[in-house]
Amino acid sequence: MMPPPHKPLVYIISAPSGSGKSTLVSELLKMVPDLDFSISYTTRPPRRSEQNGKQYFFVSRAEFQQMTRDDEFLEYAEVFGHLYGTARRFLREAEQKGHDLLLDIDVQGARQVKQRLPDAISIFILPPDRKTLEWRLRKRSEDTEEVIQRRLVTATREIENYDKYNYILVNDQLQDSIQSLQAIVRSERLCRPGRTFSEEESKVLELAESCRLANIRDRVQPILASFAAPAVSGGTQ
Ligand code: 5GP
């Protein structure tokens, strides 16, 4: 008898820009086997360090629109004036390879994927507070002052959606965040029925559990407050 087809676990990661998500995602992919990254399509022009087919597939608006007409996207959205979309084929490929799939998408995309794939596991990465986010955005020196201010406004709006996610990760100390993220991914894999857990696995489950929405609300409140009252943060450090 044929074994049942592999049903990939789909992990969604969202975060305001500047919260350190790219570093976390690349570290996670190095450490976790059989986890594929869904390379999105975008109409945004590539940054100097980016290569077509690595971080993104860079396409024209016309090409992107043709793909939407051909129903090639699991989800798509407009972010900062550019279109971004997740191709369905990554899910099919993960299924064929027996892998799981990681999506790095914004809150609009996350909402669409959750509607289509309710079992998808969503993780929201929060900066420790608004001042730190502002400082990180300035430090990377990629954007003009106007763009930084726009990113901060968008961040405030995105952060309000944190409670639609299954897990919240406060990216304060990079190494701790990487460990927690890895724990979340592993714990969801471990939680398949009929398993008993080793001591090490139980610790992984415990760490992941501490990031569950219901268990982290108290930690999130002061972060939200720092975004609600930006006047007190200000400075450039
Ligand atoms: P950036 O242009 O800085 O790489 O990404 C901007 C935003 O677009 C980020 O929040 C990123 O998560 C989001 N994004 C990247 N790919 C996709 C996608 O395929 N779909 C959606 N909805 N958002 C995406």
PDB file of C-alpha atoms and ligand atoms in Angstrom, residues 13-18 21-22 37-42 44-45 47 50 55-56 58 64 73 75-80 82-87 103-110 112-113 140 142 151 158, ligand 1:
ATOM      1  CA  ILE A  13       7.040  34.365   9.803  1.00  0.00           C
ATOM      2  CA  SER A  14       6.069  38.045   9.838  1.00  0.00           C
ATOM      3  CA  ALA A  15       7.795  41.027  11.362  1.00  0.00           C
ATOM      4  CA  PRO A  16       8.079  44.743  10.887  1.00  0.00           C
ATOM      5  CA  SER A  17      11.108  45.662   8.809  1.00  0.00           C
ATOM      6  CA  GLY A  18      14.178  46.217  10.993  1.00  0.00           C
ATOM      7  CA  LYS A  21      13.822  38.772  10.755  1.00  0.00           C
ATOM      8  CA  SER A  22      16.167  38.049   7.819  1.00  0.00           C
ATOM      9  CA  PHE A  37      12.283  28.550   2.078  1.00  0.00           C
ATOM     10  CA  SER A  38       9.574  29.844  -0.222  1.00  0.00           C
ATOM     11  CA  ILE A  39      11.285  32.392  -2.477  1.00  0.00           C
ATOM     12  CA  SER A  40       8.699  35.050  -3.166  1.00  0.00           C
ATOM     13  CA  TYR A  41       8.075  36.893  -6.409  1.00  0.00           C
ATOM     14  CA  THR A  42       8.267  40.657  -6.231  1.00  0.00           C
ATOM     15  CA  ARG A  44      10.460  45.578  -6.131  1.00  0.00           C
ATOM     16  CA  PRO A  45      13.851  46.265  -7.730  1.00  0.00           C
ATOM     17  CA  ARG A  47      18.963  45.726  -3.645  1.00  0.00           C
ATOM     18  CA  GLU A  50      20.395  40.582  -3.765  1.00  0.00           C
ATOM     19  CA  GLN A  55      16.164  36.226  -1.881  1.00  0.00           C
ATOM     20  CA  TYR A  56      13.386  36.834  -4.433  1.00  0.00           C
ATOM     21  CA  PHE A  58      12.381  39.843  -9.409  1.00  0.00           C
ATOM     22  CA  PHE A  64       3.392  39.440 -11.801  1.00  0.00           C
ATOM     23  CA  PHE A  73      -0.050  32.474  -6.106  1.00  0.00           C
ATOM     24  CA  GLU A  75      -1.262  34.654  -1.606  1.00  0.00           C
ATOM     25  CA  TYR A  76      -0.071  38.061  -2.726  1.00  0.00           C
ATOM     26  CA  ALA A  77      -0.141  41.596  -1.423  1.00  0.00           C
ATOM     27  CA  GLU A  78       1.105  45.093  -2.029  1.00  0.00           C
ATOM     28  CA  VAL A  79       3.769  46.168   0.468  1.00  0.00           C
ATOM     29  CA  PHE A  80       5.496  49.579   0.408  1.00  0.00           C
ATOM     30  CA  HIS A  82       5.436  46.844  -4.590  1.00  0.00           C
ATOM     31  CA  LEU A  83       3.741  43.518  -5.212  1.00  0.00           C
ATOM     32  CA  TYR A  84       4.917  40.399  -3.392  1.00  0.00           C
ATOM     33  CA  GLY A  85       3.558  36.873  -3.812  1.00  0.00           C
ATOM     34  CA  THR A  86       4.076  33.292  -2.671  1.00  0.00           C
ATOM     35  CA  ALA A  87       4.034  30.807  -5.545  1.00  0.00           C
ATOM     36  CA  LEU A 103       7.145  31.665   4.346  1.00  0.00           C
ATOM     37  CA  ASP A 104       8.540  35.110   5.149  1.00  0.00           C
ATOM     38  CA  ILE A 105       5.524  37.279   4.361  1.00  0.00           C
ATOM     39  CA  ASP A 106       3.724  40.349   5.677  1.00  0.00           C
ATOM     40  CA  VAL A 107       0.569  40.439   7.815  1.00  0.00           C
ATOM     41  CA  GLN A 108      -1.780  40.680   4.798  1.00  0.00           C
ATOM     42  CA  GLY A 109      -0.200  37.583   3.254  1.00  0.00           C
ATOM     43  CA  ALA A 110      -0.284  35.746   6.568  1.00  0.00           C
ATOM     44  CA  GLN A 112      -4.621  34.948   3.342  1.00  0.00           C
ATOM     45  CA  VAL A 113      -2.496  31.849   3.983  1.00  0.00           C
ATOM     46  CA  ARG A 140      21.579  49.648   8.515  1.00  0.00           C
ATOM     47  CA  GLU A 142      19.678  51.672   3.766  1.00  0.00           C
ATOM     48  CA  ARG A 151       8.576  52.042   8.079  1.00  0.00           C
ATOM     49  CA  GLU A 158       1.613  45.644  11.682  1.00  0.00           C
TER      50      GLU A 158
HETATM   51  P1  5GP B   1      11.552  43.524   1.689  1.00  0.00           P
HETATM   52  O1  5GP B   1      11.240  44.236   0.432  1.00  0.00           O
HETATM   53  O2  5GP B   1      12.100  44.446   2.744  1.00  0.00           O
HETATM   54  O3  5GP B   1      12.394  42.295   1.471  1.00  0.00           O
HETATM   55  O4  5GP B   1      10.162  42.957   2.258  1.00  0.00           O
HETATM   56  C1  5GP B   1       9.117  43.821   2.575  1.00  0.00           C
HETATM   57  C2  5GP B   1       7.987  43.040   3.205  1.00  0.00           C
HETATM   58  O5  5GP B   1       7.376  42.182   2.246  1.00  0.00           O
HETATM   59  C3  5GP B   1       8.395  42.149   4.371  1.00  0.00           C
HETATM   60  O6  5GP B   1       7.470  42.346   5.430  1.00  0.00           O
HETATM   61  C4  5GP B   1       8.270  40.745   3.824  1.00  0.00           C
HETATM   62  O7  5GP B   1       7.934  39.803   4.821  1.00  0.00           O
HETATM   63  C5  5GP B   1       7.123  40.935   2.857  1.00  0.00           C
HETATM   64  N1  5GP B   1       7.073  39.863   1.846  1.00  0.00           N
HETATM   65  C6  5GP B   1       8.101  39.241   1.237  1.00  0.00           C
HETATM   66  N2  5GP B   1       7.652  38.307   0.388  1.00  0.00           N
HETATM   67  C7  5GP B   1       6.304  38.322   0.485  1.00  0.00           C
HETATM   68  C8  5GP B   1       5.258  37.566  -0.136  1.00  0.00           C
HETATM   69  O8  5GP B   1       5.472  36.677  -0.947  1.00  0.00           O
HETATM   70  N3  5GP B   1       3.994  37.888   0.196  1.00  0.00           N
HETATM   71  C9  5GP B   1       3.699  38.875   1.101  1.00  0.00           C
HETATM   72  N4  5GP B   1       2.408  39.096   1.389  1.00  0.00           N
HETATM   73  N5  5GP B   1       4.648  39.600   1.704  1.00  0.00           N
HETATM   74  C10 5GP B   1       5.938  39.323   1.401  1.00  0.00           C
END
